[in-house]
CSV table of C-alpha atoms in Angstrom, one decimal:
chain,number,residue,atom,x,y,z
V,1,UNK,CA,18.6,-6.6,-55.3
V,2,UNK,CA,16.2,-7.6,-52.5
V,3,UNK,CA,17.2,-8.0,-48.9
V,4,UNK,CA,16.8,-11.8,-49.2
V,5,UNK,CA,19.2,-11.8,-52.1
V,6,UNK,CA,21.7,-9.8,-50.2
V,7,UNK,CA,21.4,-12.1,-47.2
V,8,UNK,CA,22.2,-15.1,-49.5
V,9,UNK,CA,25.4,-13.6,-50.9
V,10,UNK,CA,28.5,-15.6,-49.8
V,11,UNK,CA,30.1,-13.9,-46.8
V,12,UNK,CA,33.2,-11.9,-47.5
V,13,UNK,CA,36.5,-12.6,-45.7
V,14,UNK,CA,36.1,-9.4,-43.7
V,15,UNK,CA,32.7,-10.5,-42.6
V,16,UNK,CA,33.9,-13.9,-41.5
V,17,UNK,CA,36.9,-12.6,-39.6
V,18,UNK,CA,34.8,-9.9,-37.9
V,19,UNK,CA,32.9,-12.8,-36.3
V,20,UNK,CA,36.0,-14.6,-35.2
V,21,UNK,CA,36.2,-17.1,-38.0
V,22,UNK,CA,39.2,-15.8,-40.0
V,23,UNK,CA,41.4,-18.4,-41.4
V,24,UNK,CA,44.4,-16.3,-42.3
V,25,UNK,CA,48.0,-17.0,-41.2
V,26,UNK,CA,48.0,-14.5,-38.4
V,27,UNK,CA,45.8,-13.4,-35.6
V,28,UNK,CA,43.6,-10.4,-35.7
V,29,UNK,CA,45.0,-7.0,-34.7
V,30,UNK,CA,42.9,-7.1,-31.5
V,31,UNK,CA,44.2,-10.5,-30.5
V,32,UNK,CA,47.8,-9.3,-31.2
V,33,UNK,CA,47.2,-6.2,-29.0
V,34,UNK,CA,45.8,-8.4,-26.3
V,35,UNK,CA,48.8,-10.7,-26.4
V,36,UNK,CA,51.2,-7.8,-26.1
V,37,UNK,CA,49.2,-6.3,-23.2
V,38,UNK,CA,49.3,-9.7,-21.4
V,39,UNK,CA,53.1,-9.9,-21.9
V,40,UNK,CA,53.5,-6.4,-20.7
V,41,UNK,CA,51.3,-7.0,-17.6
V,42,UNK,CA,53.3,-10.1,-16.8
V,43,UNK,CA,56.5,-8.1,-17.1
V,44,UNK,CA,55.2,-5.5,-14.7
V,45,UNK,CA,54.1,-8.1,-12.2
V,46,UNK,CA,57.4,-9.9,-12.5
V,47,UNK,CA,59.3,-6.7,-11.8
V,48,UNK,CA,57.0,-6.1,-8.9
V,49,UNK,CA,57.8,-9.5,-7.4
V,50,UNK,CA,61.5,-8.8,-7.8
V,51,UNK,CA,61.3,-5.5,-6.1
V,52,UNK,CA,59.3,-6.7,-3.1
V,53,UNK,CA,61.1,-10.0,-2.5
V,54,UNK,CA,64.6,-8.6,-2.9
V,55,UNK,CA,63.8,-5.5,-0.8
V,56,UNK,CA,62.5,-7.6,2.0
V,57,UNK,CA,65.6,-9.8,1.9
V,58,UNK,CA,68.2,-7.0,1.8
V,59,UNK,CA,66.4,-4.9,4.4
V,60,UNK,CA,66.2,-7.9,6.7
V,61,UNK,CA,69.9,-8.6,6.4
V,62,UNK,CA,70.7,-4.9,6.9
V,63,UNK,CA,68.7,-5.0,10.1
V,64,UNK,CA,71.0,-7.8,11.3
V,65,UNK,CA,74.4,-6.5,10.1
V,66,UNK,CA,76.1,-3.4,8.6
V,67,UNK,CA,78.4,-5.6,6.5
V,68,UNK,CA,78.1,-4.4,2.9
V,69,UNK,CA,79.5,-7.8,1.7
V,70,UNK,CA,76.9,-9.8,3.6
V,71,UNK,CA,74.1,-7.6,2.3
V,72,UNK,CA,75.4,-7.8,-1.3
V,73,UNK,CA,75.9,-11.6,-1.1
V,74,UNK,CA,72.3,-12.1,0.3
V,75,UNK,CA,70.9,-9.7,-2.3
V,76,UNK,CA,72.6,-11.3,-5.3
V,77,UNK,CA,71.7,-14.8,-4.0
V,78,UNK,CA,68.1,-13.7,-3.6
V,79,UNK,CA,68.1,-12.1,-7.1
V,80,UNK,CA,69.4,-15.2,-8.8
V,81,UNK,CA,67.2,-17.6,-6.8
V,82,UNK,CA,64.1,-15.5,-7.5
V,83,UNK,CA,64.7,-14.9,-11.2
V,84,UNK,CA,65.7,-18.5,-11.9
V,85,UNK,CA,62.7,-19.7,-9.9
V,86,UNK,CA,60.4,-17.4,-11.8
V,87,UNK,CA,61.8,-18.6,-15.1
V,88,UNK,CA,61.6,-22.2,-14.2
V,89,UNK,CA,58.0,-21.8,-13.0
V,90,UNK,CA,57.0,-19.9,-16.1
V,91,UNK,CA,58.6,-22.5,-18.4
V,92,UNK,CA,56.8,-25.4,-16.7
V,93,UNK,CA,53.5,-23.5,-16.7
V,94,UNK,CA,53.7,-22.4,-20.4
V,95,UNK,CA,55.0,-25.8,-21.5
V,96,UNK,CA,51.9,-27.4,-19.9
V,97,UNK,CA,49.7,-24.9,-21.8
V,98,UNK,CA,51.5,-25.6,-25.0
V,99,UNK,CA,51.1,-29.4,-24.5
V,100,UNK,CA,47.4,-28.9,-23.9
V,101,UNK,CA,47.1,-26.8,-27.1
V,102,UNK,CA,48.9,-29.4,-29.2
V,103,UNK,CA,46.7,-32.2,-27.8
V,104,UNK,CA,43.6,-30.2,-28.6
V,105,UNK,CA,44.8,-29.5,-32.1
V,106,UNK,CA,45.6,-33.2,-32.6
V,107,UNK,CA,42.2,-34.2,-31.4
V,108,UNK,CA,40.6,-31.7,-33.8
V,109,UNK,CA,42.7,-33.0,-36.7
V,110,UNK,CA,41.6,-36.5,-36.0
V,111,UNK,CA,37.9,-35.5,-35.7
V,112,UNK,CA,38.1,-33.6,-39.0
V,113,UNK,CA,39.6,-36.7,-40.7
V,114,UNK,CA,37.0,-39.1,-39.2
V,115,UNK,CA,33.8,-37.0,-39.1
V,116,UNK,CA,34.1,-34.1,-41.6
V,117,UNK,CA,30.4,-33.6,-41.9
V,118,UNK,CA,29.8,-33.5,-38.1
V,119,UNK,CA,32.7,-31.0,-37.8
V,120,UNK,CA,31.3,-28.8,-40.5
V,121,UNK,CA,27.9,-28.8,-38.7
V,122,UNK,CA,29.7,-28.0,-35.4
V,123,UNK,CA,31.5,-25.0,-37.1
V,124,UNK,CA,28.2,-23.8,-38.5
V,125,UNK,CA,26.7,-23.9,-35.0
V,126,UNK,CA,29.6,-22.0,-33.5
V,127,UNK,CA,29.3,-19.3,-36.2
V,128,UNK,CA,25.6,-19.1,-35.6
V,129,UNK,CA,26.2,-18.6,-31.9
V,130,UNK,CA,28.4,-15.6,-32.8
V,131,UNK,CA,25.6,-13.8,-34.5
V,132,UNK,CA,25.5,-15.0,-38.1
V,133,UNK,CA,22.2,-16.3,-39.6
V,134,UNK,CA,22.1,-20.1,-40.1
V,135,UNK,CA,22.4,-19.8,-43.8
V,136,UNK,CA,25.2,-17.4,-43.7
V,137,UNK,CA,27.0,-19.4,-41.0
V,138,UNK,CA,26.8,-22.5,-43.2
V,139,UNK,CA,28.3,-20.6,-46.2
V,140,UNK,CA,31.1,-19.2,-43.9
V,141,UNK,CA,31.8,-22.7,-42.5
V,142,UNK,CA,32.1,-24.2,-45.9
V,143,UNK,CA,34.4,-21.5,-47.1
V,144,UNK,CA,36.6,-21.7,-44.0
V,145,UNK,CA,36.7,-25.5,-44.2
V,146,UNK,CA,37.8,-25.4,-47.8
V,147,UNK,CA,40.5,-22.8,-47.0
V,148,UNK,CA,41.9,-24.5,-43.9
V,149,UNK,CA,39.6,-26.7,-41.8
V,150,UNK,CA,42.0,-27.2,-38.9
V,151,UNK,CA,42.8,-23.5,-38.6
V,152,UNK,CA,39.1,-22.6,-38.7
V,153,UNK,CA,38.2,-25.0,-35.9
V,154,UNK,CA,41.3,-24.1,-33.9
V,155,UNK,CA,40.4,-20.4,-33.9
V,156,UNK,CA,36.6,-20.5,-33.7
V,157,UNK,CA,36.2,-23.6,-31.5
V,158,UNK,CA,39.4,-23.7,-29.4
V,159,UNK,CA,40.5,-20.0,-29.5
V,160,UNK,CA,44.0,-21.2,-30.6
V,161,UNK,CA,46.2,-19.9,-33.5
V,162,UNK,CA,48.1,-23.0,-34.7
V,163,UNK,CA,51.0,-20.7,-35.8
V,164,UNK,CA,51.3,-18.9,-32.5
V,165,UNK,CA,51.3,-21.5,-29.8
V,166,UNK,CA,52.6,-20.4,-26.4
V,167,UNK,CA,56.4,-20.4,-26.3
V,168,UNK,CA,57.8,-21.6,-22.9
V,169,UNK,CA,61.3,-20.3,-23.7
V,170,UNK,CA,60.1,-16.8,-24.4
V,171,UNK,CA,57.9,-16.8,-21.3
V,172,UNK,CA,60.8,-18.1,-19.1
V,173,UNK,CA,63.2,-15.4,-20.5
V,174,UNK,CA,60.7,-12.6,-20.0
V,175,UNK,CA,60.1,-13.6,-16.4
V,176,UNK,CA,63.8,-13.9,-15.7
V,177,UNK,CA,64.5,-10.4,-17.1
V,178,UNK,CA,61.5,-8.8,-15.4
V,179,UNK,CA,62.3,-10.2,-12.0
V,180,UNK,CA,66.0,-9.3,-12.4
V,181,UNK,CA,65.2,-5.7,-13.4
V,182,UNK,CA,62.9,-5.3,-10.4
V,183,UNK,CA,65.4,-6.9,-8.0
V,184,UNK,CA,68.3,-4.7,-9.1
V,185,UNK,CA,66.6,-1.5,-7.7
V,186,UNK,CA,66.6,-2.4,-4.0
V,187,UNK,CA,69.9,-4.2,-4.3
V,188,UNK,CA,71.7,-1.2,-5.8
V,189,UNK,CA,69.9,1.2,-3.5
V,190,UNK,CA,71.1,-0.6,-0.3
V,191,UNK,CA,74.7,-1.4,-1.4
V,192,UNK,CA,75.5,2.1,-2.8
V,193,UNK,CA,74.3,3.9,0.3
V,194,UNK,CA,76.2,4.4,3.6
V,195,UNK,CA,75.3,2.4,6.7
V,196,UNK,CA,73.2,5.1,8.3
V,197,UNK,CA,71.0,5.8,5.3
V,198,UNK,CA,70.7,2.3,3.8
V,199,UNK,CA,67.3,1.3,5.0
V,200,UNK,CA,65.5,4.7,4.6
V,201,UNK,CA,66.9,5.2,1.1
V,202,UNK,CA,66.0,1.7,0.0
V,203,UNK,CA,62.6,2.0,1.5
V,204,UNK,CA,61.9,5.3,-0.4
V,205,UNK,CA,63.2,3.9,-3.6
V,206,UNK,CA,61.2,0.7,-3.3
V,207,UNK,CA,58.0,2.4,-2.4
V,208,UNK,CA,58.4,4.8,-5.4
V,209,UNK,CA,59.0,1.9,-7.7
V,210,UNK,CA,56.0,0.0,-6.3
V,211,UNK,CA,53.9,3.1,-6.9
V,212,UNK,CA,54.9,3.1,-10.5
V,213,UNK,CA,54.3,-0.6,-10.9
V,214,UNK,CA,50.8,-0.2,-9.3
V,215,UNK,CA,49.9,2.6,-11.7
V,216,UNK,CA,51.1,0.6,-14.7
V,217,UNK,CA,49.4,-2.6,-13.7
V,218,UNK,CA,46.1,-0.7,-13.1
V,219,UNK,CA,46.4,1.1,-16.4
V,220,UNK,CA,47.0,-2.1,-18.3
V,221,UNK,CA,44.1,-3.8,-16.5
V,222,UNK,CA,41.8,-0.8,-16.9
V,223,UNK,CA,41.3,-0.5,-13.1
V,224,UNK,CA,41.4,2.6,-10.9
V,225,UNK,CA,45.1,3.3,-10.1
V,226,UNK,CA,44.7,4.5,-6.5
V,227,UNK,CA,43.5,1.2,-5.1
V,228,UNK,CA,46.2,-0.8,-7.0
V,229,UNK,CA,48.9,1.7,-5.8
V,230,UNK,CA,47.8,1.5,-2.2
V,231,UNK,CA,47.7,-2.4,-2.2
V,232,UNK,CA,51.2,-2.5,-3.8
V,233,UNK,CA,52.8,0.1,-1.5
V,234,UNK,CA,51.2,-1.4,1.6
V,235,UNK,CA,52.4,-4.9,0.7
V,236,UNK,CA,55.9,-3.7,0.1
V,237,UNK,CA,56.0,-1.6,3.3
V,238,UNK,CA,54.8,-4.5,5.4
V,239,UNK,CA,57.3,-6.9,3.8
V,240,UNK,CA,60.2,-4.6,4.6
V,241,UNK,CA,59.0,-3.8,8.1
V,242,UNK,CA,58.6,-7.4,9.0
V,243,UNK,CA,61.9,-8.5,7.6
V,244,UNK,CA,63.8,-5.6,9.1
V,245,UNK,CA,62.3,-6.3,12.5
V,246,UNK,CA,63.2,-9.9,12.3
V,247,UNK,CA,66.7,-9.1,11.1
V,248,UNK,CA,67.2,-6.6,13.8
V,249,UNK,CA,66.1,-9.1,16.4
V,250,UNK,CA,68.3,-11.9,15.0
V,251,UNK,CA,71.3,-9.4,15.0
V,252,UNK,CA,71.0,-9.0,18.7
V,253,UNK,CA,71.3,-12.8,19.5
């Protein structure tokens, strides 16, 4: 068999999926890994927000009063307000993303029904742009269209898996849990420690947790950890210092 004969062979499914044109029911392993990493990164960042915001709040209140009840009330209120705010914000954001994905799929469905030849040519162009020869891209586009035209265009043209649209409830729940877990650390540290050691113990616990979050976020993003840790720790330290100073000042009024 000559090279020309080989190049005219219909593309295999593995060949098509390797170029981003798979029409199977699920995403590729690399896409699934990327999705998990994005969720994990969002969880780390949510916990980081919970740590810093709650630490700043309770340390500020501790600067104004030694009342454990007042500190606990402020901390719990901050935890609930922050976690519910994060959940609501994530729900709205992901719902908007989901609406956009659905609208794009509906537009693609209508175009496939009204202009099938033009859409086949478009899919061919997209596969050609991904490195296939024109002839091979045409064969692949035909096969993908026969298998599931909408899925093929959704994945190759839009970068969407119709079976795995963004879920706003999952995102909201994940943000709520991540923020709550992060917020619990400074809250427990400050209410379980005596008046004289509350602020130092909380500061140490918070800075240690922020160091860990910085390392994790850097690893997940493939960035050098030192810079991420320094930014994280510096941000948390400044937040606690400012709120403690303001709380102490207000406590003298």
